[in-house]
Coordinates of C-alpha atoms in Angstrom, one line a residue:
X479 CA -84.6 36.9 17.9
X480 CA -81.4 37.6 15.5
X481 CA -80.3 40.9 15.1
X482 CA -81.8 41.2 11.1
X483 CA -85.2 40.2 12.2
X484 CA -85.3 42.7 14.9
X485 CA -84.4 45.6 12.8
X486 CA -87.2 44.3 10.9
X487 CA -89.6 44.5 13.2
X488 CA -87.8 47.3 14.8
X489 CA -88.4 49.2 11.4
X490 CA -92.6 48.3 11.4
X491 CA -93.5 49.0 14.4
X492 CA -92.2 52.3 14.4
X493 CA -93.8 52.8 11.0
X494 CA -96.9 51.8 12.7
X495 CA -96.6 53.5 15.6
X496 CA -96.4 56.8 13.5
X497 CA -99.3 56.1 11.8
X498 CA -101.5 55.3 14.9
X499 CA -100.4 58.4 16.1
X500 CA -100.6 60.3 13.1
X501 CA -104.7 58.7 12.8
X502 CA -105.1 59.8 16.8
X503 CA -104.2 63.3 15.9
X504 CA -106.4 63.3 13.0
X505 CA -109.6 61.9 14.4
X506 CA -108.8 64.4 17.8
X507 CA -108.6 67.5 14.6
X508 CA -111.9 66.3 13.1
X509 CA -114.0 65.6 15.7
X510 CA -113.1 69.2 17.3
X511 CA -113.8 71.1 13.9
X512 CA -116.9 68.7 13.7
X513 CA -118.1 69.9 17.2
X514 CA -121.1 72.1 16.8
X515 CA -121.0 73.3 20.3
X516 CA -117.2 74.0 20.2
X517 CA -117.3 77.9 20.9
X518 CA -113.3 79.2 19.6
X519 CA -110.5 76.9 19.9
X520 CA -109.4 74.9 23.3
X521 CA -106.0 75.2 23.8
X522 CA -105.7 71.3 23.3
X523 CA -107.1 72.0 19.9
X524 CA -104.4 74.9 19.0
X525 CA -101.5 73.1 20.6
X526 CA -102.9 69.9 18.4
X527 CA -102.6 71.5 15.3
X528 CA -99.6 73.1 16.0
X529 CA -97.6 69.7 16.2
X530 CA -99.4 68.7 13.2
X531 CA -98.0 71.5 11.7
X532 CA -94.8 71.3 13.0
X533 CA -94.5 67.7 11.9
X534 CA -95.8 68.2 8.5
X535 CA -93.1 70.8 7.4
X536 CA -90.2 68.7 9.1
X537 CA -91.6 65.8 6.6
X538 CA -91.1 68.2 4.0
X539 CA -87.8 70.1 5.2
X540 CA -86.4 66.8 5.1
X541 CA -87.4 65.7 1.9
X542 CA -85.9 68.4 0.5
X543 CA -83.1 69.2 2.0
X544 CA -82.3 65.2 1.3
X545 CA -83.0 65.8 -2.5
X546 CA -80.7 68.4 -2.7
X547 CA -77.6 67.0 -0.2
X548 CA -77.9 63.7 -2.7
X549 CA -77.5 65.8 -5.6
X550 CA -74.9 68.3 -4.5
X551 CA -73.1 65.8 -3.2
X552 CA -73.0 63.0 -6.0
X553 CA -72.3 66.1 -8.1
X554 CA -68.9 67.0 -6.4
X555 CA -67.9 63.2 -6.3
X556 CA -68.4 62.7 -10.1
X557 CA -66.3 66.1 -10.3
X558 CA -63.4 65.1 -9.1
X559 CA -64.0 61.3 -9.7
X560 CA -60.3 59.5 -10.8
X561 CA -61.2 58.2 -14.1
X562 CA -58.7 55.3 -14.3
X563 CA -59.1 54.6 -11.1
X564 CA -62.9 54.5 -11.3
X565 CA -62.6 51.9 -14.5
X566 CA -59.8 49.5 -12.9
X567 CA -62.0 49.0 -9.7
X568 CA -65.6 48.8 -11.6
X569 CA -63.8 46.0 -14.1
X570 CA -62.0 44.2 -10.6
X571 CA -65.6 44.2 -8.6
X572 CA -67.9 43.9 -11.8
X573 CA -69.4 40.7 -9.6
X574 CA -71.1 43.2 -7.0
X575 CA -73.3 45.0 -10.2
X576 CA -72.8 47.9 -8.0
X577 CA -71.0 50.9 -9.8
X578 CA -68.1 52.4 -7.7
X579 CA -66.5 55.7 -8.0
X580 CA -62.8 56.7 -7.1
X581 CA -62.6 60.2 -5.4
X582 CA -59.7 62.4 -5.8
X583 CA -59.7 63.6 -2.1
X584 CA -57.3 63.5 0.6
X585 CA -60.3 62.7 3.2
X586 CA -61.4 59.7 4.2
X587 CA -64.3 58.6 2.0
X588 CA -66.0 55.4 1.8
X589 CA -70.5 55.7 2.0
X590 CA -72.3 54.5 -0.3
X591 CA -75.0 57.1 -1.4
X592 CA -78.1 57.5 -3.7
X593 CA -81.6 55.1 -2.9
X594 CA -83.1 54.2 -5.4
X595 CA -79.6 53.0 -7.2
X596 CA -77.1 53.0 -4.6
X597 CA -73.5 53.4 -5.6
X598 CA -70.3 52.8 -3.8
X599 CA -67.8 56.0 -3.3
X600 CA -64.5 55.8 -2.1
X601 CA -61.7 58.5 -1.8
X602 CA -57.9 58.1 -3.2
X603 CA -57.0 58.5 0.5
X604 CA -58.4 55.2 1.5
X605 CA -56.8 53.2 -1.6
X606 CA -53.6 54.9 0.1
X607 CA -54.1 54.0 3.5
X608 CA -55.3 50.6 3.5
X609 CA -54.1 47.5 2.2
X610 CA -55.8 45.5 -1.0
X611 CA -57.9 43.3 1.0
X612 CA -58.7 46.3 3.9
X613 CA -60.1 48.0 0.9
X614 CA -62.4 45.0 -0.1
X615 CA -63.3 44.8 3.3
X616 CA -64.7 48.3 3.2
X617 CA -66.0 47.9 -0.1
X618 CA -68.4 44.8 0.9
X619 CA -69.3 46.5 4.0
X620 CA -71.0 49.4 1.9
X621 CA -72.1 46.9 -1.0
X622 CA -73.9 45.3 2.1
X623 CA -75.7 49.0 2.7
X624 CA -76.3 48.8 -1.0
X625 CA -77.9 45.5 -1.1
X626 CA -79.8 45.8 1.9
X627 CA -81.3 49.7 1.0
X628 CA -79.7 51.1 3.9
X629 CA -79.9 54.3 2.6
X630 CA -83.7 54.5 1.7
X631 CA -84.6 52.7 5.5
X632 CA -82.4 55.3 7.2
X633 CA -83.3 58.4 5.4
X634 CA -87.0 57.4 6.1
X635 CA -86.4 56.8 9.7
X636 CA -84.4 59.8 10.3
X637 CA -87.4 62.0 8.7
X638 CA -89.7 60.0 11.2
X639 CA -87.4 61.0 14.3
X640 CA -86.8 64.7 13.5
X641 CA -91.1 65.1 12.5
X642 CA -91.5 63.6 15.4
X643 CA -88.8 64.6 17.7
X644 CA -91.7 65.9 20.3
X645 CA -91.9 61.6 20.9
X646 CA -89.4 60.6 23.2
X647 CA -88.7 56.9 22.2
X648 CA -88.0 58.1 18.6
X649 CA -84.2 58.9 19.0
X650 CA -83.3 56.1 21.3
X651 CA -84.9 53.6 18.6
X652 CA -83.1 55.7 15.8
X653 CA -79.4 55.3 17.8
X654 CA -80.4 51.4 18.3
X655 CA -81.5 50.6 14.6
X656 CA -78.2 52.8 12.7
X657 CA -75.5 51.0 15.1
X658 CA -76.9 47.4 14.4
X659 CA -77.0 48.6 10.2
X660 CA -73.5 49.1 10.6
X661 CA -73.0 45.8 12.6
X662 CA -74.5 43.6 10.0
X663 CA -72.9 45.5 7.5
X664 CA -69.8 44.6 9.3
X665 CA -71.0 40.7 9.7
X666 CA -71.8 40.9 6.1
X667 CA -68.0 41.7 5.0
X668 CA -66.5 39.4 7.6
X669 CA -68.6 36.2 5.9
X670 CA -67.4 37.3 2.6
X671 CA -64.0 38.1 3.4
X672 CA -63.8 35.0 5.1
X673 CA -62.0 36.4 8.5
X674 CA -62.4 39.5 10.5
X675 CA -58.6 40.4 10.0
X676 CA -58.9 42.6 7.9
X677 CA -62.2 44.8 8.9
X678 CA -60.5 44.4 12.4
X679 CA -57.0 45.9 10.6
X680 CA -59.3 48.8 9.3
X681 CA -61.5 49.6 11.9
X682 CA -57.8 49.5 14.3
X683 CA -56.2 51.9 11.5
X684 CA -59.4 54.3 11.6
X685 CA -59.1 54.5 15.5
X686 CA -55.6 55.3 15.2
X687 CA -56.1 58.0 12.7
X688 CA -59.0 59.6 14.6
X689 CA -58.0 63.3 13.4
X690 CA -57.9 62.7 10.0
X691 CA -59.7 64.6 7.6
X692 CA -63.3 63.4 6.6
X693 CA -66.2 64.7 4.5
X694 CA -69.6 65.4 6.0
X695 CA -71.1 63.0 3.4
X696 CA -68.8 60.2 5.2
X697 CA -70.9 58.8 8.1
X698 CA -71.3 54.9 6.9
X699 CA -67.6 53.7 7.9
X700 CA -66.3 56.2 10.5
X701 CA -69.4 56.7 13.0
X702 CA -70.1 56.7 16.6
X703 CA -70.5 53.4 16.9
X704 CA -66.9 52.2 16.7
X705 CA -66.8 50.8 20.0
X706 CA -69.8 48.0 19.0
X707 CA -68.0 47.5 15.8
X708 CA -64.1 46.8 17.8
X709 CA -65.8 44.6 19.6
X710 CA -67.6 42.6 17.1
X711 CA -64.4 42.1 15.5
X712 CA -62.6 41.3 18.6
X713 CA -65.0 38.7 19.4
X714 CA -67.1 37.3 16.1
X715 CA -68.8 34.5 17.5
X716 CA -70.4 36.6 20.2
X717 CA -73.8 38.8 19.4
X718 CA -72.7 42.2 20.8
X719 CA -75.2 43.8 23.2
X720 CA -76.2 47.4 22.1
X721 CA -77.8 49.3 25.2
X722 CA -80.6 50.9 24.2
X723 CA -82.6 53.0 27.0
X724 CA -86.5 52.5 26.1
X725 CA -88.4 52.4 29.9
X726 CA -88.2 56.0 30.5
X727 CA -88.8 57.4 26.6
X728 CA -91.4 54.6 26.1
X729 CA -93.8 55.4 28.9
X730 CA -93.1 59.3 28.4
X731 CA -94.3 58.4 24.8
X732 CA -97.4 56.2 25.8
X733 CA -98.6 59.0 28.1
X734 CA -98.2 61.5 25.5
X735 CA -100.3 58.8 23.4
X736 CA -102.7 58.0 26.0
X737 CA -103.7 62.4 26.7
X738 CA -104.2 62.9 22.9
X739 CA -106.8 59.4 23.1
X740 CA -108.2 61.0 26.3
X741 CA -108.5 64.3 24.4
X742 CA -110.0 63.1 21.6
X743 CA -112.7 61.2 23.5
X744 CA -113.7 64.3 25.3

């Protein structure tokens, strides 16, 4: 199976997943408050509706603490946005129908941000650092994001993994599905670029300049998972193998599964 039909996959079955589990909890809840011979609350039933709880207002916590990290920060980038800048490099990639802003910033800035019309930010810093064609590089490997709705699908699992962080094979999927968006990202540059010299050049360069100032917002280009990306580039022709560590997290989830079916049946 190819990496983008995994994700895909990856992606629905952990939607499903959450909603079995979700529909387990509920029909445990009802059929306890439906009980007529349940005398006071079992301490299955309390610690139930506490992770119910808990889940429900990290759904919520995210939401809006996403709604309000989008705005404040596309607010500061159209602040100090380089208006010239911002014109000359909307007119030279008009093909990608994807708007671009130029930062004034001496960080390293290159994400694209916004879901349900995702735009391309980059900072003065990297127009400084990199060559012409590095730059294109990093701009198709956001446009890819863009395209693809990388932000929507990420913010939506990373709401799933922190609601429900009490499921251990949420954050190992999580890990597994953001480093292969940045790998296909990366694919997706190197086929239009037509060579992986230059995303190599920039991903050797951003290595090299590992102390260098970034913005929190920045976690597309310069992430953790560098070393899959290096060797991507190194070797393009060769699917990389991203380790993901499921056996243990997986049956410590089914059990977990398995005690709230048992104690809804009881």
């Amino acid at each position: 199976m190819n990496p983008p039909v995994k994700l895909k996959w990856i992606f629905a079955l952990m939607i499903i997943c959450m909603a079995l589990f979700s529909m387990q909890m509920g029909i445990f809840v009802a059929r306890q408050m439906g009980d007529e011979k349940l005398h006071g609350f079992t301490l299955t039933f309390v610690l139930l509706i506490m992770v119910a709880l808990y889940t429900l207002i990290r759904v919520i916590w995210r939401m809006i603490t996403q709604t309000y990290f989008s705005r404040k920060w596309l607010k500061l980038f159209y602040a100090i946005k380089h208006d010239r800048l911002t014109k000359r490099f909307n007119y030279k990639y008009r093909s990608l129908k994807t708007e671009i802003i130029v930062v004034k910033d001496d960080a390293f800035v290159a994400l694209a941000i916004g879901m349900r019309r995702p735009k391309i930010v980059v900072s003065t810093a990297v127009l400084d650092i990199f060559s012409d064609d590095e730059v294109k590089a990093i701009l198709l490997h956001e446009w890819h994001h863009c395209l693809n709705r990388d932000n929507f699908k990420l913010f939506l699992m990373t709401m799933l993994t922190e609601a429900f962080a009490y499921w251990p094979i949420m954050k190992p999927i999580y890990r597994y599905y953001q480093t292969w968006t940045e790998l296909l990202a990366d694919r997706f540059a190197i086929r239009q670029m037509g060579s992986e010299l230059h995303l190599a050049s920039v991903l050797l360069k951003l290595s090299k300049l590992g102390g260098m100032k970034q913005h929190a917002a920045s976690v597309h280009f310069a992430n953790t998972t560098m070393h899959y990306r290096i060797m991507q580039v190194l070797e393009p022709d060769k699917t990389v193998k991203v380790k993901i560590a499921l056996r243990r997290p997986l049956l410590a989830s089914l059990s977990l599964l398995l005690l709230f079916m048992l104690g809804g049946d009881s």
